[in-house]
Tab-separated table of C-alpha atoms in Angstrom:
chain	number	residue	atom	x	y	z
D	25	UNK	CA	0.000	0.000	0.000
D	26	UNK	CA	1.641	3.334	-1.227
D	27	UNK	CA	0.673	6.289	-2.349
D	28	UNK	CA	-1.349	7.780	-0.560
D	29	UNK	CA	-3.789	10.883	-1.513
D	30	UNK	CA	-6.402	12.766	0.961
D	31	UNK	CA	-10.148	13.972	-0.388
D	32	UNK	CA	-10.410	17.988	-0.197
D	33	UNK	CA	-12.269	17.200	2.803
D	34	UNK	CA	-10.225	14.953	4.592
D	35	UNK	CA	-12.514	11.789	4.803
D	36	UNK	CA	-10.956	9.821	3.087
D	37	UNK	CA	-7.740	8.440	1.122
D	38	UNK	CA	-6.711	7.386	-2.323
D	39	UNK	CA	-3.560	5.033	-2.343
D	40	UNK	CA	-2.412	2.576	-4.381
D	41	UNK	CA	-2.805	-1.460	-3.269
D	42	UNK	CA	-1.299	-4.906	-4.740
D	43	UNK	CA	-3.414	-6.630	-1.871
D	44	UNK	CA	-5.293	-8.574	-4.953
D	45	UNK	CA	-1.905	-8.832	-6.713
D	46	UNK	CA	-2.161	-6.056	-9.391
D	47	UNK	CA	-1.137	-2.058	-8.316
D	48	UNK	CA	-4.940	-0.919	-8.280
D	49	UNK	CA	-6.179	2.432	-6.861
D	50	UNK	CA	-8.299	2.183	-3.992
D	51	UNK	CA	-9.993	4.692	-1.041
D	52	UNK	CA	-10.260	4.315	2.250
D	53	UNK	CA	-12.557	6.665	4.539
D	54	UNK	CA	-10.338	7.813	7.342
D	55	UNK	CA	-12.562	7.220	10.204
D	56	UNK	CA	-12.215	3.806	9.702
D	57	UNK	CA	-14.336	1.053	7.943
D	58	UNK	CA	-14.011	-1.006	4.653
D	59	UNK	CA	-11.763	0.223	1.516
D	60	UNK	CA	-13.360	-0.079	-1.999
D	61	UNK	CA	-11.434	-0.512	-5.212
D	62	UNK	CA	-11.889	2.766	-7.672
D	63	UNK	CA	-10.077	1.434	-10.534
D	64	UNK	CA	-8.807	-2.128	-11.299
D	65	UNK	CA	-8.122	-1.858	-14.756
D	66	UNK	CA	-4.924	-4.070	-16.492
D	67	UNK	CA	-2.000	-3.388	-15.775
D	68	UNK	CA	-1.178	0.642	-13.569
D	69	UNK	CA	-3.879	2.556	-11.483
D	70	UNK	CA	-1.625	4.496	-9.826
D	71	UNK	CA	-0.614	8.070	-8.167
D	72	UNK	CA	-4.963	8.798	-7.956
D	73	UNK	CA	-5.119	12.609	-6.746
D	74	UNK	CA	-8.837	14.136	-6.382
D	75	UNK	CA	-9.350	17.744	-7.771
D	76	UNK	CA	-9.588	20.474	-5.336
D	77	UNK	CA	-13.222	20.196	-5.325
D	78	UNK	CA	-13.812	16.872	-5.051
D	79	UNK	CA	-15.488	16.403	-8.140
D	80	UNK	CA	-13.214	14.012	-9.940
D	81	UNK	CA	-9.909	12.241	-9.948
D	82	UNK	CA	-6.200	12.444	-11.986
D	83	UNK	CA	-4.955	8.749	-12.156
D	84	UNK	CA	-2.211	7.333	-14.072
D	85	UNK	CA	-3.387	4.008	-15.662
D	86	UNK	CA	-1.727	1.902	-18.238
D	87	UNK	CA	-4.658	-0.370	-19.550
D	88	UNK	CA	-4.079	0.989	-23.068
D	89	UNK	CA	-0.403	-0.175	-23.615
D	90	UNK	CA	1.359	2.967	-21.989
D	91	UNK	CA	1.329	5.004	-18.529
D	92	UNK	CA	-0.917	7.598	-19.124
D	93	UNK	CA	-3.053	10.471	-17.273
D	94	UNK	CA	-6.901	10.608	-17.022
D	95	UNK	CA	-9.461	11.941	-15.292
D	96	UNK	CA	-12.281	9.622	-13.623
D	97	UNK	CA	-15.136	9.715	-12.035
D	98	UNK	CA	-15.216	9.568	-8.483
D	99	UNK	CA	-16.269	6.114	-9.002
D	100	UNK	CA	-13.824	5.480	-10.881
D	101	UNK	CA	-15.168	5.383	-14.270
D	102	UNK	CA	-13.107	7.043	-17.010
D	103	UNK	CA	-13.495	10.557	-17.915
D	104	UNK	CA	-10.844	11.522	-20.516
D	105	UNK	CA	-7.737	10.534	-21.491
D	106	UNK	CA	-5.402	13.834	-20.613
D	107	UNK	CA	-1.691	12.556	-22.504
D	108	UNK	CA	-1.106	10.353	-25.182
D	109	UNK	CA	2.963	9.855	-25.891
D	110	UNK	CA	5.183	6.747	-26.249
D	111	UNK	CA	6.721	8.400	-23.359
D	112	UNK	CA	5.528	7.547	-19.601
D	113	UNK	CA	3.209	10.466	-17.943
D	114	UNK	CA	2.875	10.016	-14.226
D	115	UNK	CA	2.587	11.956	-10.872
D	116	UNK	CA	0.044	14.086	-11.350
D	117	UNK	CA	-0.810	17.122	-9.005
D	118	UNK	CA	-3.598	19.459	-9.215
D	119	UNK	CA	-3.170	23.247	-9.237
D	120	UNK	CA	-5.294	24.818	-6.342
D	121	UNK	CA	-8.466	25.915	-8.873
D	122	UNK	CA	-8.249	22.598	-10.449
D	123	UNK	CA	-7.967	24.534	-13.873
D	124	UNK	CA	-4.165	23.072	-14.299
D	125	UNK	CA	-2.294	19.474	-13.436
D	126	UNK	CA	1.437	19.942	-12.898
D	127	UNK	CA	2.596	15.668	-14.171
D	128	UNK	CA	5.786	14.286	-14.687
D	129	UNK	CA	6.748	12.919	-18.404
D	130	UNK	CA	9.918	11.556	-20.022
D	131	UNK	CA	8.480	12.038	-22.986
D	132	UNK	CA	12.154	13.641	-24.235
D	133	UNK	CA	14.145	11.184	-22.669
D	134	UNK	CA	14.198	11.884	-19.016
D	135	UNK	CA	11.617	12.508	-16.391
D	136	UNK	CA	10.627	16.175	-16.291
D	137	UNK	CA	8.046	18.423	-14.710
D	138	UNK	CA	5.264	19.640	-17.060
D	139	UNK	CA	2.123	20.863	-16.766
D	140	UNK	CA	-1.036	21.060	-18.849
D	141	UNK	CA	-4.967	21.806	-18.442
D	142	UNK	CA	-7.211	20.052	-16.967
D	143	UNK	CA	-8.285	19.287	-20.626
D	144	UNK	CA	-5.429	17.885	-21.283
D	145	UNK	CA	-4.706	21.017	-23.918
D	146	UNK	CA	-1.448	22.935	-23.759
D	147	UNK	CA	0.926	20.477	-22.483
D	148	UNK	CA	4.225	22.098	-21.781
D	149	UNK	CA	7.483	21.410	-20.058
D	150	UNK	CA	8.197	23.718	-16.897
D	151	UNK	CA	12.014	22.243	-15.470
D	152	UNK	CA	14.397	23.234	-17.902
D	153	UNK	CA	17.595	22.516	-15.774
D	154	UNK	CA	18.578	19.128	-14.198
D	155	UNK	CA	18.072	15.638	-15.639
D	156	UNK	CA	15.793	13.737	-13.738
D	157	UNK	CA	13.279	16.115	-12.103
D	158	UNK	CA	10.044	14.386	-10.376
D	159	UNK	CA	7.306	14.170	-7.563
D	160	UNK	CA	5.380	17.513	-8.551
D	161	UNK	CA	3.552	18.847	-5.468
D	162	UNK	CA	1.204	21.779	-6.256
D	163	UNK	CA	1.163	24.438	-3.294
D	164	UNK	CA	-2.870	24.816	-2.177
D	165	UNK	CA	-2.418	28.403	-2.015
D	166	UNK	CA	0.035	31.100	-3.517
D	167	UNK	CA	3.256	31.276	-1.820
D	168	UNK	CA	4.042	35.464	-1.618
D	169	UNK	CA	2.008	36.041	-4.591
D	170	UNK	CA	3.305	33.122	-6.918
D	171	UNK	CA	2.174	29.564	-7.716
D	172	UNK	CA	4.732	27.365	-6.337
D	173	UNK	CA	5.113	23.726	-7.661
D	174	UNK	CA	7.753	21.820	-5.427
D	175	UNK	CA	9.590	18.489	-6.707
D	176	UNK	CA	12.564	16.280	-6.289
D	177	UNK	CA	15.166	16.734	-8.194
D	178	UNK	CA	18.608	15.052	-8.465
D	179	UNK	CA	22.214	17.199	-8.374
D	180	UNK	CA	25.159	16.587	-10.701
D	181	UNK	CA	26.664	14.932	-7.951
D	182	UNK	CA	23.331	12.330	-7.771
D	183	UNK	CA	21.828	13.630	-4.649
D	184	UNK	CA	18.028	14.015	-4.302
D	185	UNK	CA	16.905	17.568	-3.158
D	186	UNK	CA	13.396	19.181	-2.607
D	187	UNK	CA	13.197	22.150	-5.219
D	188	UNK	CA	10.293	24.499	-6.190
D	189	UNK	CA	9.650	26.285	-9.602
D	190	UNK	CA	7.244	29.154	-10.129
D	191	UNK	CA	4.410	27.508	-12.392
D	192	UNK	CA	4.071	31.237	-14.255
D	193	UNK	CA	7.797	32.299	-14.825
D	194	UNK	CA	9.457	29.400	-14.660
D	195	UNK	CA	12.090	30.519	-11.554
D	196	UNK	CA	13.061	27.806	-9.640
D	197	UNK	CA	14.652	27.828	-5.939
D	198	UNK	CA	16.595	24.558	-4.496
D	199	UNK	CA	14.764	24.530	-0.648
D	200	UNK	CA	17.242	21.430	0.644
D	201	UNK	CA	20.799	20.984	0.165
D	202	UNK	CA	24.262	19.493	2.062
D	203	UNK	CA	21.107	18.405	4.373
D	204	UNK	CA	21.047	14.455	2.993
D	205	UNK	CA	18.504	13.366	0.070
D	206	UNK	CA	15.319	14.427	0.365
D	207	UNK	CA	12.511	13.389	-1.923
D	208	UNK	CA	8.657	13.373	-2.100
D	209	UNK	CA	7.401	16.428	-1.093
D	210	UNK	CA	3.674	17.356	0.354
D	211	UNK	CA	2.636	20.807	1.439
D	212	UNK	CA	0.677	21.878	4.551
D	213	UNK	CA	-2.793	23.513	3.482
D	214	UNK	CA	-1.192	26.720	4.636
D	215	UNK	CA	1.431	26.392	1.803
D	216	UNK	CA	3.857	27.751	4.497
D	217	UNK	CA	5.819	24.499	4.899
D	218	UNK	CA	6.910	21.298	3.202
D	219	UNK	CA	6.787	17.881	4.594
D	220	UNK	CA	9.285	15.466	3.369
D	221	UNK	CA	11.096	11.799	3.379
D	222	UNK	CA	14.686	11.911	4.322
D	223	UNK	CA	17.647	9.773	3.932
D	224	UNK	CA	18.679	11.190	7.534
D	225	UNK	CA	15.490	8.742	8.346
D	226	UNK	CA	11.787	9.565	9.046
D	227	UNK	CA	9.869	12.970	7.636
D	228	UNK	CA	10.916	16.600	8.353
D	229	UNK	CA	9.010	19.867	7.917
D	230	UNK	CA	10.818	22.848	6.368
D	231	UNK	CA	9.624	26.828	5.600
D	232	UNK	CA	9.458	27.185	1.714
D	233	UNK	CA	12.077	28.877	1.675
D	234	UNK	CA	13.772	26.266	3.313
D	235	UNK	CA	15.596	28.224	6.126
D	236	UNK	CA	14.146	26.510	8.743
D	237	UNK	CA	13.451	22.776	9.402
D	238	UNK	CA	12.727	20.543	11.850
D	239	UNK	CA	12.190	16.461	11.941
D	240	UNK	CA	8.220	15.621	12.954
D	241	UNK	CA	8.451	11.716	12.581
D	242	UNK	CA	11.708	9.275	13.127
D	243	UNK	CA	10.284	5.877	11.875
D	244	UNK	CA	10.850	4.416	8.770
D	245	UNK	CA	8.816	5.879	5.976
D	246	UNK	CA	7.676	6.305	2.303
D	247	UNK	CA	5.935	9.156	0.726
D	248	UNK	CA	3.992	11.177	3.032
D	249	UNK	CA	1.167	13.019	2.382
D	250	UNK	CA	-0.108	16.195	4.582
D	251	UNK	CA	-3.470	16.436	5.008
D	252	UNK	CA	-6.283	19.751	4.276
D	253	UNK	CA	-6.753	21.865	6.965
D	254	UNK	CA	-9.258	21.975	9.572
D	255	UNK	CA	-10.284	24.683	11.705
D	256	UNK	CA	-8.690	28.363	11.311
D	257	UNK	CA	-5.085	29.078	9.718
């Protein structure tokens, strides 16, 4: 079980199970009782994200010969077909009106962040430095006025950093380094922080601007997600 993804309302999550022996997307309410499957189709139902609203869901799903991106219902049924490239489109991550999804392709060779409509129409790549960029996070809200997308991306010496890039001009600011690899990224609902995995073990929390950090969890762990807000900021 990986993956995980909360509703806009925190009730529930989307994650990714091989409990019946294929990787198929399933959601479990978080007060407890029984998960359902949402999509079991052949072969991936992966990286399921639910649009700010709640109104539908951003899947990768490979039942059609190549990792792709749709939209489904919230029952799972499919919606549209967002990418179609021999390359692999994954990751996706909505922007906080749901009118954009930030998604990770290598559809030039190696994995990059791009981001399209929700429509699927003007698909374009946003990292233009670095060779294997990935994990797009979309900040809920703007950070000082800009639209802040924060990834993982790996150095010229092969270490894994958190990073952020401005969805509108393209400026991108490294927010971990000399600190040990960091990778997967998830933003509080306040967009003031950024929760991540660690090779220095368990999850820390760091400003945006990544002057300030602190470890919240020591365990072992894989891909946190933080959850929406409840209550005032």
């Amino acid at each position: 079980n990986y993956l995980p993804s909360w509703a806009p309302k925190g009730d529930g999550l989307l994650y990714t199970s091989f409990v019946r022996g294929a990787p198929d997307l399933w959601l479990i309410p978080t007060a407890g009782g029984r998960p359902r499957r949402i999509s079991t189709r052949p072969g991936m139902n992966t990286g399921g994200v639910y649009a700010p609203d709640g109104s539908h869901i951003a899947a990768t799903l490979s039942f059609e010969g190549n990792a792709e991106i749709y939209l489904l219902t919230n029952n799972g049924d499919v919606m549209k077909r967002l990418t179609n490239n021999p390359g692999i489109d994954s990751s996706p991550t909505f922007s906080p009106d749901g009118s954009q999804i930030a998604f990770v392709s290598d559809r030039y060779g190696s994995p990059q962040i791009w981001a399209m409509a929700t429509s699927g129409a003007g698909q374009k790549r946003l990292t233009l430095k670095g060779s294997y960029n990935q994990e797009p996070a979309w900040a809920p809200k703007l950070v000082n006025g800009q639209s802040l997308i924060a990834f993982t991306g790996r150095d010229e010496r092969g270490s894994y950093d958190i990073f952020t890039i401005n969805a509108g001009t393209g400026e991108t600011v490294r927010v971990t380094e000399g600190k040990g690899g960091g990778t997967h990224p998830t933003w509080a609902p306040t967009a003031r922080a950024i929760a991540y995995k660690s090779n220095r073990g368990g999850i820390w929390v760091t400003t945006a601007d990544g002057k300030s950090e602190r470890q919240v969890y020591r365990g072992s762990v894989e891909t946190p997600s933080w959850g929406p807000q409840r209550g005032p900021n």
